[in-house]
mmCIF file of C-alpha atoms and ligand atoms in Angstrom:
data_model
loop_
_atom_site.group_PDB
_atom_site.id
_atom_site.type_symbol
_atom_site.label_atom_id
_atom_site.label_comp_id
_atom_site.label_asym_id
_atom_site.label_seq_id
_atom_site.Cartn_x
_atom_site.Cartn_y
_atom_site.Cartn_z
ATOM 1 C CA UNK A 1 8.585 -11.271 46.760
ATOM 2 C CA UNK A 2 11.091 -10.557 44.082
ATOM 3 C CA UNK A 3 11.652 -6.506 43.629
ATOM 4 C CA UNK A 4 12.372 -4.386 40.871
ATOM 5 C CA UNK A 5 15.830 -4.078 39.367
ATOM 6 C CA UNK A 6 17.253 -3.264 36.314
ATOM 7 C CA UNK A 7 18.059 -6.751 36.164
ATOM 8 C CA UNK A 8 15.319 -8.425 36.059
ATOM 9 C CA UNK A 9 12.624 -6.201 35.139
ATOM 10 C CA UNK A 10 12.752 -7.905 31.761
ATOM 11 C CA UNK A 11 12.153 -11.336 33.264
ATOM 12 C CA UNK A 12 9.215 -9.791 35.845
ATOM 13 C CA UNK A 13 7.447 -7.817 32.528
ATOM 14 C CA UNK A 14 7.873 -11.032 30.175
ATOM 15 C CA UNK A 15 6.058 -13.137 33.273
ATOM 16 C CA UNK A 16 3.490 -10.763 33.831
ATOM 17 C CA UNK A 17 1.994 -10.681 29.622
ATOM 18 C CA UNK A 18 2.664 -14.820 29.753
ATOM 19 C CA UNK A 19 -0.322 -14.600 31.879
ATOM 20 C CA UNK A 20 -2.694 -13.395 28.716
ATOM 21 C CA UNK A 21 -5.661 -15.778 28.238
ATOM 22 C CA UNK A 22 -5.277 -16.230 24.214
ATOM 23 C CA UNK A 23 -1.362 -18.094 23.677
ATOM 24 C CA UNK A 24 -0.878 -15.750 20.570
ATOM 25 C CA UNK A 25 -1.219 -12.518 22.479
ATOM 26 C CA UNK A 26 1.099 -14.637 25.192
ATOM 27 C CA UNK A 27 3.289 -14.961 22.524
ATOM 28 C CA UNK A 28 3.375 -11.677 20.664
ATOM 29 C CA UNK A 29 3.600 -9.528 23.852
ATOM 30 C CA UNK A 30 6.120 -11.159 25.818
ATOM 31 C CA UNK A 31 8.498 -11.223 22.404
ATOM 32 C CA UNK A 32 7.417 -7.473 22.282
ATOM 33 C CA UNK A 33 8.469 -6.707 25.635
ATOM 34 C CA UNK A 34 11.781 -8.618 25.535
ATOM 35 C CA UNK A 35 12.974 -6.427 21.855
ATOM 36 C CA UNK A 36 11.623 -3.462 23.553
ATOM 37 C CA UNK A 37 13.447 -3.840 26.525
ATOM 38 C CA UNK A 38 16.503 -5.092 24.623
ATOM 39 C CA UNK A 39 16.144 -1.891 22.288
ATOM 40 C CA UNK A 40 16.123 0.400 25.248
ATOM 41 C CA UNK A 41 19.418 -1.091 26.310
ATOM 42 C CA UNK A 42 21.084 -1.178 23.554
ATOM 43 C CA UNK A 43 20.464 2.443 22.609
ATOM 44 C CA UNK A 44 20.705 3.641 26.354
ATOM 45 C CA UNK A 45 17.145 5.040 26.114
ATOM 46 C CA UNK A 46 16.930 8.696 27.812
ATOM 47 C CA UNK A 47 13.900 10.249 29.198
ATOM 48 C CA UNK A 48 13.862 12.766 26.966
ATOM 49 C CA UNK A 49 13.596 10.691 23.675
ATOM 50 C CA UNK A 50 11.172 8.718 25.593
ATOM 51 C CA UNK A 51 9.199 11.121 25.915
ATOM 52 C CA UNK A 52 9.690 12.198 22.501
ATOM 53 C CA UNK A 53 8.340 8.837 21.111
ATOM 54 C CA UNK A 54 5.361 9.057 23.288
ATOM 55 C CA UNK A 55 4.370 12.178 22.122
ATOM 56 C CA UNK A 56 5.455 11.453 18.281
ATOM 57 C CA UNK A 57 2.930 8.592 18.905
ATOM 58 C CA UNK A 58 0.357 10.619 19.938
ATOM 59 C CA UNK A 59 0.585 12.930 16.894
ATOM 60 C CA UNK A 60 0.702 9.974 14.416
ATOM 61 C CA UNK A 61 -2.475 9.056 16.368
ATOM 62 C CA UNK A 62 -3.917 12.471 16.208
ATOM 63 C CA UNK A 63 -3.139 13.393 12.366
ATOM 64 C CA UNK A 64 -5.143 9.882 11.654
ATOM 65 C CA UNK A 65 -8.544 9.936 10.043
ATOM 66 C CA UNK A 66 -10.914 7.991 8.408
ATOM 67 C CA UNK A 67 -8.986 9.516 5.377
ATOM 68 C CA UNK A 68 -5.310 9.360 6.668
ATOM 69 C CA UNK A 69 -3.575 6.122 8.069
ATOM 70 C CA UNK A 70 -0.682 7.710 9.244
ATOM 71 C CA UNK A 71 0.067 4.353 11.641
ATOM 72 C CA UNK A 72 0.420 2.753 7.922
ATOM 73 C CA UNK A 73 2.604 5.336 6.889
ATOM 74 C CA UNK A 74 4.852 5.124 9.651
ATOM 75 C CA UNK A 75 5.097 1.113 9.014
ATOM 76 C CA UNK A 76 5.320 1.328 5.548
ATOM 77 C CA UNK A 77 8.388 3.823 5.397
ATOM 78 C CA UNK A 78 9.821 1.747 8.278
ATOM 79 C CA UNK A 79 10.090 -1.612 6.087
ATOM 80 C CA UNK A 80 7.494 -3.564 8.286
ATOM 81 C CA UNK A 81 4.832 -3.746 6.185
ATOM 82 C CA UNK A 82 6.325 -4.636 3.243
ATOM 83 C CA UNK A 83 8.234 -7.408 5.196
ATOM 84 C CA UNK A 84 4.586 -8.039 6.648
ATOM 85 C CA UNK A 85 3.755 -8.955 3.029
ATOM 86 C CA UNK A 86 6.214 -10.575 1.944
ATOM 87 C CA UNK A 87 5.922 -13.522 5.083
ATOM 88 C CA UNK A 88 2.354 -14.008 4.485
ATOM 89 C CA UNK A 89 2.149 -13.892 0.675
ATOM 90 C CA UNK A 90 4.777 -16.435 -0.266
ATOM 91 C CA UNK A 91 2.830 -17.192 -3.791
ATOM 92 C CA UNK A 92 3.853 -19.108 -6.532
ATOM 93 C CA UNK A 93 6.421 -17.355 -8.882
ATOM 94 C CA UNK A 94 4.063 -17.596 -11.559
ATOM 95 C CA UNK A 95 1.909 -15.509 -9.661
ATOM 96 C CA UNK A 96 1.186 -11.690 -9.374
ATOM 97 C CA UNK A 97 3.245 -10.807 -6.323
ATOM 98 C CA UNK A 98 1.798 -9.032 -3.406
ATOM 99 C CA UNK A 99 2.852 -5.580 -2.091
ATOM 100 C CA UNK A 100 1.806 -2.873 1.049
ATOM 101 C CA UNK A 101 -1.812 -1.547 0.980
ATOM 102 C CA UNK A 102 -0.737 2.068 1.793
ATOM 103 C CA UNK A 103 -1.934 4.581 3.219
ATOM 104 C CA UNK A 104 -4.358 5.906 0.646
ATOM 105 C CA UNK A 105 -6.958 2.961 -0.148
ATOM 106 C CA UNK A 106 -10.463 3.910 0.851
ATOM 107 C CA UNK A 107 -13.585 1.497 0.988
ATOM 108 C CA UNK A 108 -16.502 2.030 -0.849
ATOM 109 C CA UNK A 109 -15.449 2.704 -4.072
ATOM 110 C CA UNK A 110 -18.201 3.442 -6.755
ATOM 111 C CA UNK A 111 -18.528 0.376 -9.121
ATOM 112 C CA UNK A 112 -18.405 0.820 -13.082
ATOM 113 C CA UNK A 113 -18.198 -0.825 -15.891
ATOM 114 C CA UNK A 114 -15.597 -2.399 -18.459
ATOM 115 C CA UNK A 115 -13.767 0.677 -19.782
ATOM 116 C CA UNK A 116 -15.530 3.269 -16.821
ATOM 117 C CA UNK A 117 -13.845 6.432 -16.636
ATOM 118 C CA UNK A 118 -12.351 6.414 -12.503
ATOM 119 C CA UNK A 119 -10.969 9.864 -13.873
ATOM 120 C CA UNK A 120 -14.417 11.424 -14.618
ATOM 121 C CA UNK A 121 -13.853 15.307 -15.279
ATOM 122 C CA UNK A 122 -9.793 15.331 -14.285
ATOM 123 C CA UNK A 123 -7.104 16.593 -16.443
ATOM 124 C CA UNK A 124 -4.471 14.346 -16.914
ATOM 125 C CA UNK A 125 -3.115 11.970 -20.372
ATOM 126 C CA UNK A 126 -5.808 9.255 -20.495
ATOM 127 C CA UNK A 127 -4.621 5.980 -19.518
ATOM 128 C CA UNK A 128 -6.113 2.399 -20.652
ATOM 129 C CA UNK A 129 -5.035 -0.187 -18.135
ATOM 130 C CA UNK A 130 -6.073 -3.886 -19.103
ATOM 131 C CA UNK A 131 -5.864 -7.409 -19.680
ATOM 132 C CA UNK A 132 -7.040 -10.169 -17.983
ATOM 133 C CA UNK A 133 -7.534 -11.745 -14.406
ATOM 134 C CA UNK A 134 -5.846 -15.443 -15.034
ATOM 135 C CA UNK A 135 -5.710 -18.607 -12.309
ATOM 136 C CA UNK A 136 -2.119 -20.080 -12.197
ATOM 137 C CA UNK A 137 -3.033 -22.137 -14.986
ATOM 138 C CA UNK A 138 -4.281 -19.859 -17.378
ATOM 139 C CA UNK A 139 -7.713 -20.206 -16.806
ATOM 140 C CA UNK A 140 -9.831 -16.792 -17.214
ATOM 141 C CA UNK A 141 -11.296 -15.584 -13.583
ATOM 142 C CA UNK A 142 -15.049 -14.042 -14.992
ATOM 143 C CA UNK A 143 -16.669 -11.667 -12.000
ATOM 144 C CA UNK A 144 -13.275 -11.639 -10.469
ATOM 145 C CA UNK A 145 -13.754 -7.836 -8.600
ATOM 146 C CA UNK A 146 -10.758 -5.160 -9.108
ATOM 147 C CA UNK A 147 -10.474 -2.121 -6.514
ATOM 148 C CA UNK A 148 -8.377 0.295 -8.154
ATOM 149 C CA UNK A 149 -7.415 3.357 -6.337
ATOM 150 C CA UNK A 150 -4.448 6.291 -7.544
ATOM 151 C CA UNK A 151 -3.073 9.485 -7.530
ATOM 152 C CA UNK A 152 -3.712 12.348 -9.805
ATOM 153 C CA UNK A 153 -1.379 14.106 -12.310
ATOM 154 C CA UNK A 154 -0.113 15.958 -9.703
ATOM 155 C CA UNK A 155 0.394 13.146 -7.287
ATOM 156 C CA UNK A 156 -1.742 13.645 -4.559
ATOM 157 C CA UNK A 157 -4.857 11.016 -3.796
ATOM 158 C CA UNK A 158 -8.731 12.169 -2.562
ATOM 159 C CA UNK A 159 -7.889 12.445 0.694
ATOM 160 C CA UNK A 160 -5.821 15.016 0.475
ATOM 161 C CA UNK A 161 -8.005 17.370 -1.372
ATOM 162 C CA UNK A 162 -9.708 18.263 1.489
ATOM 163 C CA UNK A 163 -12.732 20.020 -0.648
ATOM 164 C CA UNK A 164 -13.357 16.920 -2.400
ATOM 165 C CA UNK A 165 -16.235 15.201 -1.108
ATOM 166 C CA UNK A 166 -16.676 13.000 -3.971
ATOM 167 C CA UNK A 167 -14.975 9.650 -5.155
ATOM 168 C CA UNK A 168 -12.150 10.673 -6.913
ATOM 169 C CA UNK A 169 -9.698 8.064 -8.953
ATOM 170 C CA UNK A 170 -10.795 5.296 -7.527
ATOM 171 C CA UNK A 171 -13.168 2.474 -8.641
ATOM 172 C CA UNK A 172 -14.522 -0.856 -8.470
ATOM 173 C CA UNK A 173 -14.115 -2.986 -11.610
ATOM 174 C CA UNK A 174 -15.453 -6.646 -12.873
ATOM 175 C CA UNK A 175 -14.066 -9.282 -15.176
ATOM 176 C CA UNK A 176 -15.919 -10.178 -18.002
ATOM 177 C CA UNK A 177 -16.864 -14.087 -18.795
ATOM 178 C CA UNK A 178 -13.348 -14.068 -20.316
ATOM 179 C CA UNK A 179 -11.461 -12.527 -17.392
ATOM 180 C CA UNK A 180 -10.836 -9.650 -19.136
ATOM 181 C CA UNK A 181 -11.114 -6.376 -17.412
ATOM 182 C CA UNK A 182 -10.470 -2.322 -18.548
ATOM 183 C CA UNK A 183 -9.692 0.465 -16.689
ATOM 184 C CA UNK A 184 -9.590 4.318 -17.966
ATOM 185 C CA UNK A 185 -8.123 6.867 -15.849
ATOM 186 C CA UNK A 186 -5.685 9.643 -16.161
ATOM 187 C CA UNK A 187 -1.914 8.574 -16.423
ATOM 188 C CA UNK A 188 -0.893 8.817 -12.280
ATOM 189 C CA UNK A 189 2.228 10.911 -11.241
ATOM 190 C CA UNK A 190 4.797 9.943 -8.387
ATOM 191 C CA UNK A 191 4.070 11.642 -5.712
ATOM 192 C CA UNK A 192 6.040 12.040 -2.292
ATOM 193 C CA UNK A 193 4.545 10.972 0.862
ATOM 194 C CA UNK A 194 2.696 13.477 3.230
ATOM 195 C CA UNK A 195 5.771 15.299 4.712
ATOM 196 C CA UNK A 196 3.185 17.674 7.008
ATOM 197 C CA UNK A 197 2.999 14.940 9.827
ATOM 198 C CA UNK A 198 4.604 13.149 12.233
ATOM 199 C CA UNK A 199 6.085 10.568 9.241
ATOM 200 C CA UNK A 200 7.390 13.751 7.568
ATOM 201 C CA UNK A 201 8.941 15.086 10.476
ATOM 202 C CA UNK A 202 11.389 12.270 11.114
ATOM 203 C CA UNK A 203 11.981 11.371 7.303
ATOM 204 C CA UNK A 204 12.975 15.189 6.680
ATOM 205 C CA UNK A 205 15.785 14.812 9.474
ATOM 206 C CA UNK A 206 17.104 12.212 6.717
ATOM 207 C CA UNK A 207 18.864 11.484 3.288
ATOM 208 C CA UNK A 208 16.127 8.931 2.447
ATOM 209 C CA UNK A 209 14.253 10.085 -0.416
ATOM 210 C CA UNK A 210 10.216 10.600 0.382
ATOM 211 C CA UNK A 211 9.155 9.786 -3.039
ATOM 212 C CA UNK A 212 7.299 6.908 -4.804
ATOM 213 C CA UNK A 213 7.254 5.685 -8.655
ATOM 214 C CA UNK A 214 4.160 6.168 -10.716
ATOM 215 C CA UNK A 215 1.796 3.764 -9.649
ATOM 216 C CA UNK A 216 -1.790 2.356 -9.813
ATOM 217 C CA UNK A 217 -2.964 0.480 -6.903
ATOM 218 C CA UNK A 218 -5.374 -3.014 -7.144
ATOM 219 C CA UNK A 219 -7.029 -4.496 -4.697
ATOM 220 C CA UNK A 220 -8.580 -8.237 -6.154
ATOM 221 C CA UNK A 221 -10.285 -10.133 -3.579
ATOM 222 C CA UNK A 222 -11.941 -12.992 -5.571
ATOM 223 C CA UNK A 223 -13.735 -16.212 -3.734
ATOM 224 C CA UNK A 224 -11.318 -19.220 -3.904
ATOM 225 C CA UNK A 225 -8.069 -17.462 -4.441
ATOM 226 C CA UNK A 226 -5.678 -15.705 -1.827
ATOM 227 C CA UNK A 227 -6.635 -11.745 -1.587
ATOM 228 C CA UNK A 228 -3.975 -9.939 -3.758
ATOM 229 C CA UNK A 229 -2.953 -6.305 -2.976
ATOM 230 C CA UNK A 230 -0.793 -5.051 -5.457
ATOM 231 C CA UNK A 231 0.434 -1.803 -7.456
ATOM 232 C CA UNK A 232 1.387 -1.727 -11.086
ATOM 233 C CA UNK A 233 4.374 0.736 -11.614
ATOM 234 C CA UNK A 234 5.314 2.927 -14.913
ATOM 235 C CA UNK A 235 8.239 1.666 -16.395
ATOM 236 C CA UNK A 236 11.084 4.471 -16.674
ATOM 237 C CA UNK A 237 9.221 6.320 -13.756
ATOM 238 C CA UNK A 238 11.200 8.165 -11.315
ATOM 239 C CA UNK A 239 12.242 6.877 -8.007
ATOM 240 C CA UNK A 240 11.425 2.674 -9.134
ATOM 241 C CA UNK A 241 14.922 1.934 -6.854
ATOM 242 C CA UNK A 242 13.956 4.247 -4.093
ATOM 243 C CA UNK A 243 10.592 3.579 -3.546
ATOM 244 C CA UNK A 244 10.309 4.731 0.200
ATOM 245 C CA UNK A 245 8.100 2.490 1.078
ATOM 246 C CA UNK A 246 9.760 -0.949 -0.701
ATOM 247 C CA UNK A 247 6.947 -1.682 -2.878
ATOM 248 C CA UNK A 248 8.385 -1.874 -5.863
ATOM 249 C CA UNK A 249 8.751 -5.103 -7.712
ATOM 250 C CA UNK A 250 10.302 -5.808 -11.231
ATOM 251 C CA UNK A 251 7.053 -8.127 -12.241
ATOM 252 C CA UNK A 252 5.031 -4.932 -11.201
ATOM 253 C CA UNK A 253 6.776 -2.279 -13.796
ATOM 254 C CA UNK A 254 4.649 -2.270 -17.112
ATOM 255 C CA UNK A 255 5.652 -0.330 -19.969
ATOM 256 C CA UNK A 256 3.044 2.524 -20.541
ATOM 257 C CA UNK A 257 2.928 2.863 -24.370
ATOM 258 C CA UNK A 258 2.372 6.356 -25.943
ATOM 259 C CA UNK A 259 -0.676 6.028 -28.475
ATOM 260 C CA UNK A 260 -1.858 8.265 -31.010
ATOM 261 C CA UNK A 261 -5.705 9.147 -31.064
ATOM 262 C CA UNK A 262 -7.969 7.128 -32.382
ATOM 263 C CA UNK A 263 -9.454 3.479 -31.053
ATOM 264 C CA UNK A 264 -9.173 2.628 -27.332
ATOM 265 C CA UNK A 265 -9.211 -0.848 -25.470
ATOM 266 C CA UNK A 266 -12.982 -0.377 -24.301
ATOM 267 C CA UNK A 267 -14.042 -0.654 -27.598
ATOM 268 C CA UNK A 268 -14.197 3.584 -27.790
ATOM 269 C CA UNK A 269 -12.121 5.714 -29.465
ATOM 270 C CA UNK A 270 -9.666 8.884 -28.333
ATOM 271 C CA UNK A 271 -9.289 12.422 -29.710
ATOM 272 C CA UNK A 272 -6.352 12.946 -28.141
ATOM 273 C CA UNK A 273 -2.885 10.957 -27.361
ATOM 274 C CA UNK A 274 -3.093 8.694 -24.942
ATOM 275 C CA UNK A 275 -1.440 5.690 -22.930
ATOM 276 C CA UNK A 276 -2.214 1.971 -22.679
ATOM 277 C CA UNK A 277 -0.656 -0.255 -19.754
ATOM 278 C CA UNK A 278 -1.373 -4.186 -20.653
ATOM 279 C CA UNK A 279 -1.046 -6.348 -17.517
ATOM 280 C CA UNK A 280 -2.751 -9.937 -17.176
ATOM 281 C CA UNK A 281 -3.210 -10.412 -12.747
ATOM 282 C CA UNK A 282 -2.573 -13.793 -12.077
ATOM 283 C CA UNK A 283 -4.146 -15.377 -9.160
ATOM 284 C CA UNK A 284 -2.972 -18.216 -6.502
ATOM 285 C CA UNK A 285 -5.874 -20.489 -5.314
ATOM 286 C CA UNK A 286 -6.541 -20.382 -1.393
ATOM 287 C CA UNK A 287 -4.643 -22.703 0.311
HETATM 288 FE FE1 FE2 B 301 0.558 5.006 -3.660
#
């Protein structure tokens, strides 16, 4: 029998986790054990630090809910989410790039028609985001489903308004036969990630900027194409070059043109000044 020593414990743990019945689980868990042990050795992890880390993980789980995903936020600020996105979505350069889902997506948003207003009753500058959904050859993609969500003009999401129990600034849109879509909303504002939880505790002890540039989130899951999770960022917005979750890509930076009162892209008109963002999503066929 081989007894445990500081020198052999990694090999022993790897041997045990190699017995996982699923080969991929065995591969992932043995690599995790090796890297965790190497990490602990490299920083000479103390017992106080170990228990602090366990308590931090506990708090991260406890503060999470159906509407708050603190573990996703932790992954986002460590750059892990964006790394995983990039490794798994090596798309054609002509396709719209993917970014992180982020912690604020809520499934089951209401279905809205072409130009439907997902900012119903909220104050802010009216914003029309419109364009087409196309394939790599430029052909329109009809009936493509766009799941859209964003922060309000104070930089807050629905889940950060505890009193709100109706869908707020989120909606499902579909392209028309010519591939066109039109989202009516209000201009979002850049925002701080939630700083009142364990992720905020960690970040506040650093010089890391905890802000994200103004953006609107999109999720396109269209049969026959790679699912696309992405954002559109406002050109010229603050924090474009320091996005705390590493999500900004040049291809996704879009001008928000300021427009005078008058006709709007949904076929209606606006009595007040409004903003227009045009963007064509290009989907990659499923590989
Ligand atoms: Fe966001």
